[in-house]
Structure formats: C-alpha cells, structure tokens
PDB file of C-alpha atoms in Angstrom:
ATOM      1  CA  UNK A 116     -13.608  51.072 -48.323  1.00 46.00           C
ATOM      2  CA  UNK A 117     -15.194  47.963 -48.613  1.00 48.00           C
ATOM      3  CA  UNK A 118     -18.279  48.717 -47.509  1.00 48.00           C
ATOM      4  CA  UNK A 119     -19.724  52.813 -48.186  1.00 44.00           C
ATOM      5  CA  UNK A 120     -20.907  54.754 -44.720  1.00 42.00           C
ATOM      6  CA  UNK A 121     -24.548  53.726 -44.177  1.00 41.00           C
ATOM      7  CA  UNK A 122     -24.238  50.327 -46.464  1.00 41.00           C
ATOM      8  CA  UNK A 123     -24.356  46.924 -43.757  1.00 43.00           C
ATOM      9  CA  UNK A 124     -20.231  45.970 -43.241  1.00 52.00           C
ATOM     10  CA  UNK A 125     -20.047  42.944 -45.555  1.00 60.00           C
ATOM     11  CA  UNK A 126     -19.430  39.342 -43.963  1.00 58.00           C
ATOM     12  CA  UNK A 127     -17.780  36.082 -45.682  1.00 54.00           C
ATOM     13  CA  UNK A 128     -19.462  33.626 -43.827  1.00 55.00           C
ATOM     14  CA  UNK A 129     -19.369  30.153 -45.527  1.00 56.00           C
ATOM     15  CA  UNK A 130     -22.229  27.880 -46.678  1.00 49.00           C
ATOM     16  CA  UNK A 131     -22.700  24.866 -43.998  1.00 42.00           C
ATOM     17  CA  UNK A 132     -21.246  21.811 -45.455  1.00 40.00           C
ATOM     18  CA  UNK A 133     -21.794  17.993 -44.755  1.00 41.00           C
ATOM     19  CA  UNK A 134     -23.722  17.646 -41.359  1.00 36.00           C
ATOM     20  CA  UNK A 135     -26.687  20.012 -41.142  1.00 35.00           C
ATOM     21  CA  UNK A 136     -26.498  19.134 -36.964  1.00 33.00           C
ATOM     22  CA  UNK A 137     -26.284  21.895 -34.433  1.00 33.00           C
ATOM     23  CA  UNK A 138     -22.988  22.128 -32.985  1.00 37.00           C
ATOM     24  CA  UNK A 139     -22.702  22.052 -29.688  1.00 35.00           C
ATOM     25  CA  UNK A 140     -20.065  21.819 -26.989  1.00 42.00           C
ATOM     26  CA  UNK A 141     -21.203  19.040 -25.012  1.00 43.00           C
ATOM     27  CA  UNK A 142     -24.189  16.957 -24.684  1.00 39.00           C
ATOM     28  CA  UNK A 143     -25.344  18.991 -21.985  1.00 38.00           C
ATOM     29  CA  UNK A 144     -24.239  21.954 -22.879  1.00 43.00           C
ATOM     30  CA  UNK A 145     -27.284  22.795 -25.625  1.00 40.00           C
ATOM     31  CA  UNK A 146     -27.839  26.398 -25.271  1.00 48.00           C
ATOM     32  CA  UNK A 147     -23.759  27.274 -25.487  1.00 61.00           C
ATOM     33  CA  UNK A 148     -23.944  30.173 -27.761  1.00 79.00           C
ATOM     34  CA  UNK A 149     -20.685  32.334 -29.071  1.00 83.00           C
ATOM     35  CA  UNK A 150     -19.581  35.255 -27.115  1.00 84.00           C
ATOM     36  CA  UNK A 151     -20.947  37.615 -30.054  1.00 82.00           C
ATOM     37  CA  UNK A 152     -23.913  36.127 -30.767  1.00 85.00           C
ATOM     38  CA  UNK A 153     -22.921  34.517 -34.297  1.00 86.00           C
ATOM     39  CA  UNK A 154     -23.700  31.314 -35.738  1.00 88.00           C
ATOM     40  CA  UNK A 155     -21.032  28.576 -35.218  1.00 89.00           C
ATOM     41  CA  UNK A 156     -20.706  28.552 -39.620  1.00 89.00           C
ATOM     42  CA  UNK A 157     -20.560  32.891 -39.416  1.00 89.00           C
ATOM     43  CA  UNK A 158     -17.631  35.163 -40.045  1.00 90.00           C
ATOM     44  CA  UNK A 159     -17.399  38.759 -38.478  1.00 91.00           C
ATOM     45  CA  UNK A 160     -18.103  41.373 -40.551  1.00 91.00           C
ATOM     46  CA  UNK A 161     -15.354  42.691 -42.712  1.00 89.00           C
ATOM     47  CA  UNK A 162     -14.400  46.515 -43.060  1.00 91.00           C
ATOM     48  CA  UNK A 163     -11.236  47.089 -45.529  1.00 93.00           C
ATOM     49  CA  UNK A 164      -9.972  50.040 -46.352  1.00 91.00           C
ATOM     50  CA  UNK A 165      -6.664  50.773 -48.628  1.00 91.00           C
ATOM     51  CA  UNK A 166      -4.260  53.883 -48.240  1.00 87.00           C
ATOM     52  CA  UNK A 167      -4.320  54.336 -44.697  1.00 86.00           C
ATOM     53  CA  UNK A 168      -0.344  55.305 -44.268  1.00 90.00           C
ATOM     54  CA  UNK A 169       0.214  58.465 -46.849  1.00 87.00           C
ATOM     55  CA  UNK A 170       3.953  57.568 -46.484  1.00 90.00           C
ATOM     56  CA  UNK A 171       4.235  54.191 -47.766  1.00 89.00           C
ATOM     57  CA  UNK A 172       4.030  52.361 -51.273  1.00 91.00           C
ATOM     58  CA  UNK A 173       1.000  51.001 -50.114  1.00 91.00           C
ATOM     59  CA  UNK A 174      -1.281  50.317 -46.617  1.00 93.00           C
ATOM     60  CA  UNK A 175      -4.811  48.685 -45.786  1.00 94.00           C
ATOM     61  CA  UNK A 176      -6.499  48.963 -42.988  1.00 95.00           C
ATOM     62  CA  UNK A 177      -8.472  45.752 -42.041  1.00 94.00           C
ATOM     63  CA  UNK A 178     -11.201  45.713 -38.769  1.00 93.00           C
ATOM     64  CA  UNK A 179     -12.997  42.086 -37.896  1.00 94.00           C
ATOM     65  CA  UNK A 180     -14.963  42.422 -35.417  1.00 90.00           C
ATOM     66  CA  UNK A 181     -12.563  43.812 -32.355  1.00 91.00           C
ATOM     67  CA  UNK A 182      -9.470  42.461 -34.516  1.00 92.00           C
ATOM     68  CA  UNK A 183      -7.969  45.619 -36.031  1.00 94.00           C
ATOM     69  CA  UNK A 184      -4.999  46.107 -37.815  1.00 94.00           C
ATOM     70  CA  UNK A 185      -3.351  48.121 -40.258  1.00 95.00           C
ATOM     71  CA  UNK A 186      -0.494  47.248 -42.919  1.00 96.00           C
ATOM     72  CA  UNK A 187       2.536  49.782 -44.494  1.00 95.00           C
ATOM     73  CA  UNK A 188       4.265  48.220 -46.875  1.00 94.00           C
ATOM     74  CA  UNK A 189       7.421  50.015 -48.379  1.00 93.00           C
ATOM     75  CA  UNK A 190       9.428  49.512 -51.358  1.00 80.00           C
ATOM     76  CA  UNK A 191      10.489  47.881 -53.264  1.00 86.00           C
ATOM     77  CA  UNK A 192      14.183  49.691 -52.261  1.00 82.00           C
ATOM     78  CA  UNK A 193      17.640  49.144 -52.031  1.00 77.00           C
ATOM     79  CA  UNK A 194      18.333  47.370 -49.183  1.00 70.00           C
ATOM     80  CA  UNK A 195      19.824  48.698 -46.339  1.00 66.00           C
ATOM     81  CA  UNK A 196      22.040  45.633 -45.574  1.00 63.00           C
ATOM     82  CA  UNK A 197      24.540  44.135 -48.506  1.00 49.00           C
ATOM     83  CA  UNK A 198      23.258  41.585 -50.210  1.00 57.00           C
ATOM     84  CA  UNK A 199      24.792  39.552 -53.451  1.00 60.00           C
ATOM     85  CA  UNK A 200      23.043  40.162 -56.369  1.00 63.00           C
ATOM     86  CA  UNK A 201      20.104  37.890 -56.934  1.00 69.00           C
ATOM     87  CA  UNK A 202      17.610  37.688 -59.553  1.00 75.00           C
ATOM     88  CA  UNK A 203      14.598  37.720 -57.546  1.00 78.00           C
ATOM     89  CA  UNK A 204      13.796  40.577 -54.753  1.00 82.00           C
ATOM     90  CA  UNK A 205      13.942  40.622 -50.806  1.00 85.00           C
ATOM     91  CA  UNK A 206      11.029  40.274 -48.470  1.00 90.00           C
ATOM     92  CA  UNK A 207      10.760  41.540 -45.063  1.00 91.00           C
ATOM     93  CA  UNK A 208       7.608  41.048 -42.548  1.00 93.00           C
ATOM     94  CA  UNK A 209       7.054  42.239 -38.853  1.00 93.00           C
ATOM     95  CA  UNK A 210       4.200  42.078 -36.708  1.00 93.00           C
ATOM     96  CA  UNK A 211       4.045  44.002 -33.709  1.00 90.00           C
ATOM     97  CA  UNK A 212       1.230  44.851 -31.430  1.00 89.00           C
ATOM     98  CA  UNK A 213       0.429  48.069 -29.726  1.00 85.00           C
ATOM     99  CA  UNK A 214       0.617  48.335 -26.291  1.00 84.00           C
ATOM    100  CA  UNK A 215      -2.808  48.765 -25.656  1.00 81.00           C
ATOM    101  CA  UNK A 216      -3.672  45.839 -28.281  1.00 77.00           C
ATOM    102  CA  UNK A 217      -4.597  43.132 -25.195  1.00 74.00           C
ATOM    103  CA  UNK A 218      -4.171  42.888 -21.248  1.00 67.00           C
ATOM    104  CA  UNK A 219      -2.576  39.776 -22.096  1.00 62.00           C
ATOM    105  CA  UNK A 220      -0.888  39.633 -25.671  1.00 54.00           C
ATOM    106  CA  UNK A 221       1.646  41.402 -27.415  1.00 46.00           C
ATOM    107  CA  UNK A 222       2.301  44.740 -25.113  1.00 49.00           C
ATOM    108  CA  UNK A 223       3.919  46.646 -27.311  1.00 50.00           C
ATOM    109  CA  UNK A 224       6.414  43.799 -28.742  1.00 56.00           C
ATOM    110  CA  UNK A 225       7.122  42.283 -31.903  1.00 60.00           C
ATOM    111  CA  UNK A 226       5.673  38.761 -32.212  1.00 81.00           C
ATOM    112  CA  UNK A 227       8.696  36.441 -34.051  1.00 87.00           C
ATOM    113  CA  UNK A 228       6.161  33.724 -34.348  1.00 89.00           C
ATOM    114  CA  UNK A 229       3.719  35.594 -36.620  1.00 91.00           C
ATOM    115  CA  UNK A 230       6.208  37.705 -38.561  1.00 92.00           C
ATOM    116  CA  UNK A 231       7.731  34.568 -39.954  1.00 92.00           C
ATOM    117  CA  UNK A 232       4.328  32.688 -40.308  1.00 92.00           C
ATOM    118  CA  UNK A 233       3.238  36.175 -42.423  1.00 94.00           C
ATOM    119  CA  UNK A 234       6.381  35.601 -44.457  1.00 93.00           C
ATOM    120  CA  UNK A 235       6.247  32.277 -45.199  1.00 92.00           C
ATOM    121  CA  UNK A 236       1.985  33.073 -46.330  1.00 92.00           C
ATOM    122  CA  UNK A 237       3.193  35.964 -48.889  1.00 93.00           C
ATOM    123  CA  UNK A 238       6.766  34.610 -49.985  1.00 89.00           C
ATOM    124  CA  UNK A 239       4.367  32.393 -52.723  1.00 87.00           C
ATOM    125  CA  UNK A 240       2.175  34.532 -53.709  1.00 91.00           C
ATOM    126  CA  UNK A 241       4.706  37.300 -54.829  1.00 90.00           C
ATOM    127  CA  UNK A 242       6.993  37.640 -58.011  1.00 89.00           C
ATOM    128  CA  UNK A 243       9.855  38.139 -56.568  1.00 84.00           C
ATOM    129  CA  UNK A 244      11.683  38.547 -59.429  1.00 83.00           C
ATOM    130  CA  UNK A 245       9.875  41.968 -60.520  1.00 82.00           C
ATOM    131  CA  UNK A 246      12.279  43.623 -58.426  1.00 82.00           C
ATOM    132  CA  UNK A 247      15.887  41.965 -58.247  1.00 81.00           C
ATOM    133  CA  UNK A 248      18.712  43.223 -55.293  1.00 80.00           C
ATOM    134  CA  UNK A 249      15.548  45.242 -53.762  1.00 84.00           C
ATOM    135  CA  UNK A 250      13.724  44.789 -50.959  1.00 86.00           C
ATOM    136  CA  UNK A 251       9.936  45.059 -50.014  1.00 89.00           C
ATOM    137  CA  UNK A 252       9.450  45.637 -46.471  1.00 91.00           C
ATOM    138  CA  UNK A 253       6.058  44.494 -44.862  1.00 94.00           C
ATOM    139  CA  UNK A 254       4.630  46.450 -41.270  1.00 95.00           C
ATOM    140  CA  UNK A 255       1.883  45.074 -39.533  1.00 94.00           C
ATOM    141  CA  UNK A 256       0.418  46.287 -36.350  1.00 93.00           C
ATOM    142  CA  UNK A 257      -2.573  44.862 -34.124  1.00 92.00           C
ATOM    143  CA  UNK A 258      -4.061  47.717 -32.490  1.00 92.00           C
ATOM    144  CA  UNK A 259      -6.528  45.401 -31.076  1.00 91.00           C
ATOM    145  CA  UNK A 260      -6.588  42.215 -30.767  1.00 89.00           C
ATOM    146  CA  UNK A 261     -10.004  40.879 -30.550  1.00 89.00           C
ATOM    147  CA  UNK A 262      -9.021  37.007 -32.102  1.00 88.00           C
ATOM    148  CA  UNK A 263      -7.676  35.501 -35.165  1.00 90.00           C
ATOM    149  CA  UNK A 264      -4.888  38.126 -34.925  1.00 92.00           C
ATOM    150  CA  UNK A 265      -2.852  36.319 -37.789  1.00 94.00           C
ATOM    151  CA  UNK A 266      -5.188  35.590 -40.737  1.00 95.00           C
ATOM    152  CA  UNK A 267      -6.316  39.086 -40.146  1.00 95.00           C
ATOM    153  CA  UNK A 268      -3.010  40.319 -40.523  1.00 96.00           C
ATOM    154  CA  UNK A 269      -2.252  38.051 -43.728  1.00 95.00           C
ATOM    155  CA  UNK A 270      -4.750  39.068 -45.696  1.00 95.00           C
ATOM    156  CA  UNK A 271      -4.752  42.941 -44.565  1.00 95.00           C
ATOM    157  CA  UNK A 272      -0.904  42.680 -45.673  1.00 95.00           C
ATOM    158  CA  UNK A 273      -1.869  40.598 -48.747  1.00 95.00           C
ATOM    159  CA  UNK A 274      -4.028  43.826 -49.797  1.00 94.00           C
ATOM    160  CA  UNK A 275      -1.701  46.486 -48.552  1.00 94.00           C
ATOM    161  CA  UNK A 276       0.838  44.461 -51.219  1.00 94.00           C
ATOM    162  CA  UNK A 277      -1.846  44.844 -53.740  1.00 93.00           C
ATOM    163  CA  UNK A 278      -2.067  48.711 -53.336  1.00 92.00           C
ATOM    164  CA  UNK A 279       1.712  49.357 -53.292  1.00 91.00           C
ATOM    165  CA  UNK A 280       1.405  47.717 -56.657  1.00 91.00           C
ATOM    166  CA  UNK A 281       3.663  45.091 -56.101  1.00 91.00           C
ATOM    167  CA  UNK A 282       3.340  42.517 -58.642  1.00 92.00           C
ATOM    168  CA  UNK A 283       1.300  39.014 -56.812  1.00 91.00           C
ATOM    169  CA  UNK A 284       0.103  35.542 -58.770  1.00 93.00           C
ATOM    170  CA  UNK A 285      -3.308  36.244 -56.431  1.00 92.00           C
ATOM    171  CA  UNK A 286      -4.550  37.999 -53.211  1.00 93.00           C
ATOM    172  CA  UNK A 287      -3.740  35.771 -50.439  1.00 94.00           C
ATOM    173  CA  UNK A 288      -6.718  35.223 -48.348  1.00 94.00           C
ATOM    174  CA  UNK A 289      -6.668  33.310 -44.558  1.00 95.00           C
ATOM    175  CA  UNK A 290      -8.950  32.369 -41.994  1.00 95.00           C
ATOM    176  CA  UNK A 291      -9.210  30.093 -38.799  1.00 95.00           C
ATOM    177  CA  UNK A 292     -11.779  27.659 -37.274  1.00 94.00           C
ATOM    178  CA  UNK A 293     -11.265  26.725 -33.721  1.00 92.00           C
ATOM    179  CA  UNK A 294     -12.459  23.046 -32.464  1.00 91.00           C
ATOM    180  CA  UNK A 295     -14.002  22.935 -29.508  1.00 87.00           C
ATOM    181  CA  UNK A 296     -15.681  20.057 -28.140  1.00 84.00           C
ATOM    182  CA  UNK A 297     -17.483  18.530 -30.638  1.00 83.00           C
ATOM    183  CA  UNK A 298     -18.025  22.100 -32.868  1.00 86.00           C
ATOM    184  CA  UNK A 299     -15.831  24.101 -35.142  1.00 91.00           C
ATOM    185  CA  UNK A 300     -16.265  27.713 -35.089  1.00 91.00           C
ATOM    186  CA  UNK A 301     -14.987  29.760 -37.680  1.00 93.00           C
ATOM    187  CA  UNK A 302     -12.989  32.860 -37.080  1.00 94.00           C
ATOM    188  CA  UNK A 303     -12.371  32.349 -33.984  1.00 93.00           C
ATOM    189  CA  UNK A 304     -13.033  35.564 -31.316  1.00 92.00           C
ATOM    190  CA  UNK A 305     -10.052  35.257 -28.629  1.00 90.00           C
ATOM    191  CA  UNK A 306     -12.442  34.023 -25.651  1.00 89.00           C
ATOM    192  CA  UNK A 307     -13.118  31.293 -28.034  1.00 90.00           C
ATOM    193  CA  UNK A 308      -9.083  31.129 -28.935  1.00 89.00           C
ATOM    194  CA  UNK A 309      -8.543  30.563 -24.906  1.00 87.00           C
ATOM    195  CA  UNK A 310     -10.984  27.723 -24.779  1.00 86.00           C
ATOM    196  CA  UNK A 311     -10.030  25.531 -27.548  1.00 87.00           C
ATOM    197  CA  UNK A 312      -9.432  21.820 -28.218  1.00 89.00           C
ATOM    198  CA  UNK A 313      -7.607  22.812 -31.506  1.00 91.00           C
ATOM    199  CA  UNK A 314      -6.710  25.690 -34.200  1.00 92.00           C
ATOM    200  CA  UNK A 315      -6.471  25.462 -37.832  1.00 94.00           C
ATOM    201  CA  UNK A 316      -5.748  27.875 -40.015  1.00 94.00           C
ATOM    202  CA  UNK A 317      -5.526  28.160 -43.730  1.00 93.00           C
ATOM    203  CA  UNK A 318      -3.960  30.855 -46.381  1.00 94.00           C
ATOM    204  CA  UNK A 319      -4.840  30.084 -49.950  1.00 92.00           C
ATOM    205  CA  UNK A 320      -5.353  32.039 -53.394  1.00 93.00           C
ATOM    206  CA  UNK A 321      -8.828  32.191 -53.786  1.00 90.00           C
ATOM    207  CA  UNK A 322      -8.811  33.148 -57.534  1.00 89.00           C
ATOM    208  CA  UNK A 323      -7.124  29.796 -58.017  1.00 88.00           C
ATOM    209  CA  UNK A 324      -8.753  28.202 -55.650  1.00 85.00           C
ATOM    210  CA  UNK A 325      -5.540  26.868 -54.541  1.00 88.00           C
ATOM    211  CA  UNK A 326      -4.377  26.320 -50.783  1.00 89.00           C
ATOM    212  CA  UNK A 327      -0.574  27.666 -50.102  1.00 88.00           C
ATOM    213  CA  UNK A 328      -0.440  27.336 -46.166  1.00 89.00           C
ATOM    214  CA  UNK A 329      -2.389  25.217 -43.493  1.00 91.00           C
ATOM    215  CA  UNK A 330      -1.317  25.459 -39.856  1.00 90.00           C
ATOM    216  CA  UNK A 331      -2.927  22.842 -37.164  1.00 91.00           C
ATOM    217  CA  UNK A 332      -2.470  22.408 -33.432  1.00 91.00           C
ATOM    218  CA  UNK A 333      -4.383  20.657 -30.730  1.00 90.00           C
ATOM    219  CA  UNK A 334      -6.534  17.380 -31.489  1.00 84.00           C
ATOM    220  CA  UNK A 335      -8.232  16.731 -34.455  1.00 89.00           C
ATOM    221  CA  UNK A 336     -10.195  13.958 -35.866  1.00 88.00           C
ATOM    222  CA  UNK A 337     -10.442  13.403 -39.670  1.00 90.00           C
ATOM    223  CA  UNK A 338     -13.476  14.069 -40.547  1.00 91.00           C
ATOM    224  CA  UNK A 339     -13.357  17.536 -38.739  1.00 91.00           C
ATOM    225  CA  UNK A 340     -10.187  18.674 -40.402  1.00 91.00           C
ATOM    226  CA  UNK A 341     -12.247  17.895 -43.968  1.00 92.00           C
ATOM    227  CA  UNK A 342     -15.057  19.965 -42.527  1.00 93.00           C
ATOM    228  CA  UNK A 343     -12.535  22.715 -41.420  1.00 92.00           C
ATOM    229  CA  UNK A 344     -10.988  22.822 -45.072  1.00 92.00           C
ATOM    230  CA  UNK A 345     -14.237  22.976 -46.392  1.00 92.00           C
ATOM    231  CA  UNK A 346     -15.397  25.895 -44.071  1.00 92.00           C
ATOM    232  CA  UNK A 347     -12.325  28.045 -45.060  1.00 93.00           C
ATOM    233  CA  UNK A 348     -12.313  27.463 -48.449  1.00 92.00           C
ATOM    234  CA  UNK A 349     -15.244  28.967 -48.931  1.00 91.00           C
ATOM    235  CA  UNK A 350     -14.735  31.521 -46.436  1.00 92.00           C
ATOM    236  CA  UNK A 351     -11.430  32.620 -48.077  1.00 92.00           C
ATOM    237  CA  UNK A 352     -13.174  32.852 -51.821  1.00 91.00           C
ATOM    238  CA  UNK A 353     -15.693  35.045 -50.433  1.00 91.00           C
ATOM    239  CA  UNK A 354     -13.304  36.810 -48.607  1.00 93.00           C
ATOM    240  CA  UNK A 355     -11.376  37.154 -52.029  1.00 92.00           C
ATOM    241  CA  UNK A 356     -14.452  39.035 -53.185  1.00 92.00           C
ATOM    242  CA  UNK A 357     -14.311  41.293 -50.687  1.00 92.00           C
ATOM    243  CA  UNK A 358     -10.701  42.455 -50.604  1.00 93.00           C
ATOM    244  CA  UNK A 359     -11.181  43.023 -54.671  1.00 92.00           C
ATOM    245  CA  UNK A 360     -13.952  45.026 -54.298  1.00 91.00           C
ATOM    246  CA  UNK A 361     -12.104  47.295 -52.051  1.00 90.00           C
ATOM    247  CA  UNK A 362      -9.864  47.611 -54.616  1.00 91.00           C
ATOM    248  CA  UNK A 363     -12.390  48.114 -57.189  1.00 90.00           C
ATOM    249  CA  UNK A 364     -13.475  50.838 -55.581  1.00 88.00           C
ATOM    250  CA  UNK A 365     -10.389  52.715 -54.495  1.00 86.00           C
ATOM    251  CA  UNK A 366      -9.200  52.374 -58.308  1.00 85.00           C
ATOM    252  CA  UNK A 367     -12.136  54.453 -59.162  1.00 83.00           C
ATOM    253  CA  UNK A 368     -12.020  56.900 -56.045  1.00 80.00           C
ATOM    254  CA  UNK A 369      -8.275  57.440 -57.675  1.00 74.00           C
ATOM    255  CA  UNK A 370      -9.608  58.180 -61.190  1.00 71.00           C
ATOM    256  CA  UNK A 371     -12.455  60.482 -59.942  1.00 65.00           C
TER     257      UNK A 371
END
C-alpha cells in the first residue's frame, strides 16, 4: 500500500502558484468553502494499493477520497479476434461503473467516453512493441464515484500496467481542476463537478516532466488555464511519487 495501517493516507496537493489571493466564488460569496473541507490548492488523500485481482497480470486498487476504483489488467495474449501481424502489440481499455457507483452516473454500464479517453492517456506511454500480434487488455471499474472519476482511473490503470510488468516509457499520472467562478479547485469532488464553469484535465509523465494529454471544456480565460497547468503539474509529480512508492514497497513485500 501506499500508505502502512496507522501511517496518515498521503496527499499530492500542489504548492500555490502566482496569486497568493483567496479564491472565492463571487464577491459576495466570501465564506464559500469546499464540500470536504479542503483548501481550494488541496488534493484528497491518496490510498494505492497493487495486486488486488489474484487472477490478472497485474491490478491496483486506487481510493481518493469517495472516488474508488480498481484496475485488472490481463495479458499480454493472443488475441481473441484475427489480427494481421504487426510489429507493435494491441491495447484494449474499458471503464465500467458498478451499479451502486452513483444515483446518477454510470448504473452498471460501460462509459464509451472514458474507455477511449483512458486509451488514448496510456497508448503513449506504453512500448507497444514489447509484445507484437498480442494484446493487453485494460479493466477499470468505479465502485464509487465520488468525482474526478477519470484521472482516478488513468493513473490507477497506469499502475495496475506497472505491476503486470508491462514494459512503459513512465507512470502516467492525471488530475483535474474545476473553474468555478473566479477559483480553480483542484481534484474536483462531484458536487463541485455539477457546479462548474469549466473542467480541465491533464495526463502527463511526471518522471519526464512531460505533458501527453490535456482535455478542456467550459470557459476559460488565459491566465487561468496557465494557473491550471501549473496546479497539475505539480500535482501529477507528486502524485508520481506516490504511485512509485507503492511500488517500492510491494517489490519488497514480494521479496520478503
């Protein structure tokens, strides 16, 4: 696990960049506060845990805040439909949710949208061609969804990948700010999600410090999406930490 029973769950929370202001939502609106109590700059805690399905090549567990999710990730294997031969491999992603996941989201269906935004985060990151004319299938399953559904997701599969031993440039890390009014708030819970002027989200390698995928909807003025990139950047390196600690640690458990 990331963090060991009794030790505080470990947060990722970014350092407050360019204005040193207090956010708020509207000029009259001074004592808004978030619906958990965090600071508009703070990250949920983070509890990761790898080798939580005994029957696949690899699985993490990831829980932020009410966001939980776990990742199976299987192969790679022949693929069950015929493919020409290629030199680099296959790769597969669903996300589904559970049907007790939200009153409102998901019941119990797959979710198209995210499946193919998961794909298109981890299609960069991995060496596909470690494993020609196979195929590498990737599971992921809300079983609550509490906000920020989809960054959890990516980087609980990114680190699922990383235990099946499947062969990656870098973890892929991802988190979201939501604008609202005049503030950003980072990672997003999903009373904050329903409320929002505008979402951004960002995937990026945090070893490299490079970005691979930025998603934006709703309005957005410049100097708040430079603020927002800032915010994640340094939310997704310390996030990197994290998610390699875990590993750390379960490469050890393995060797005790």
């Amino acid at each position: 696990m990331a963090a060991k029973p009794g030790a505080a769950t470990p947060t990722y929370s970014p350092k407050l960049v360019g204005r040193t202001r207090l956010p708020i939502l509207k000029d009259s609106d001074l004592d808004w506060s978030r619906p958990d109590g965090r600071g508009f700059h703070q990250c949920r805690p983070a509890l990761l845990q790898t080798g939580a399905v005994s029957s696949a090549s690899g699985s993490a567990y990831a829980e932020f805040g009410n966001t939980k999710v776990i990742v199976s990730v299987f192969g790679p294997r022949e693929s069950k439909k015929a493919m020409v031969f290629s030199d680099v491999g296959r790769l597969n992603c669903n996300v589904s949710y559970t049907t007790f996941a939200s009153p409102t989201i998901g019941q119990g269906t797959d979710h198209k949208e995210y499946s193919s935004m998961l794909h298109k985060a981890l299609e960069g990151v991995i060496m596909m061609e470690t494993f020609p004319k196979t195929t590498v299938d990737v599971f992921a399953l809300v079983l609550e969804s509490g906000g920020s559904d989809l960054s959890v997701v990516i980087s609980c599969a990114s680190l699922a990948l990383a235990d099946a031993g499947i062969m990656m440039y870098d973890l892929i890390t991802a988190v979201s700010v939501s604008c609202i009014g005049k503030s950003l708030m980072i990672d997003p819970v999903t009373e904050e999600e329903g409320c929002e002027d505008g979402s951004f989200m960002m995937t990026c390698m945090p070893s490299r410090y490079e970005i691979t995928q930025l998603t934006l909807t709703g309005e957005w003025t410049t100097p708040n999406i430079n603020e927002a990139m800032q915010l994640c950047l340094d939310a997704c390196s310390k996030l990197g930490e994290i998610m390699r600690d875990c590993l750390k640690q379960a490469a050890s458990a393995s060797e005790e």
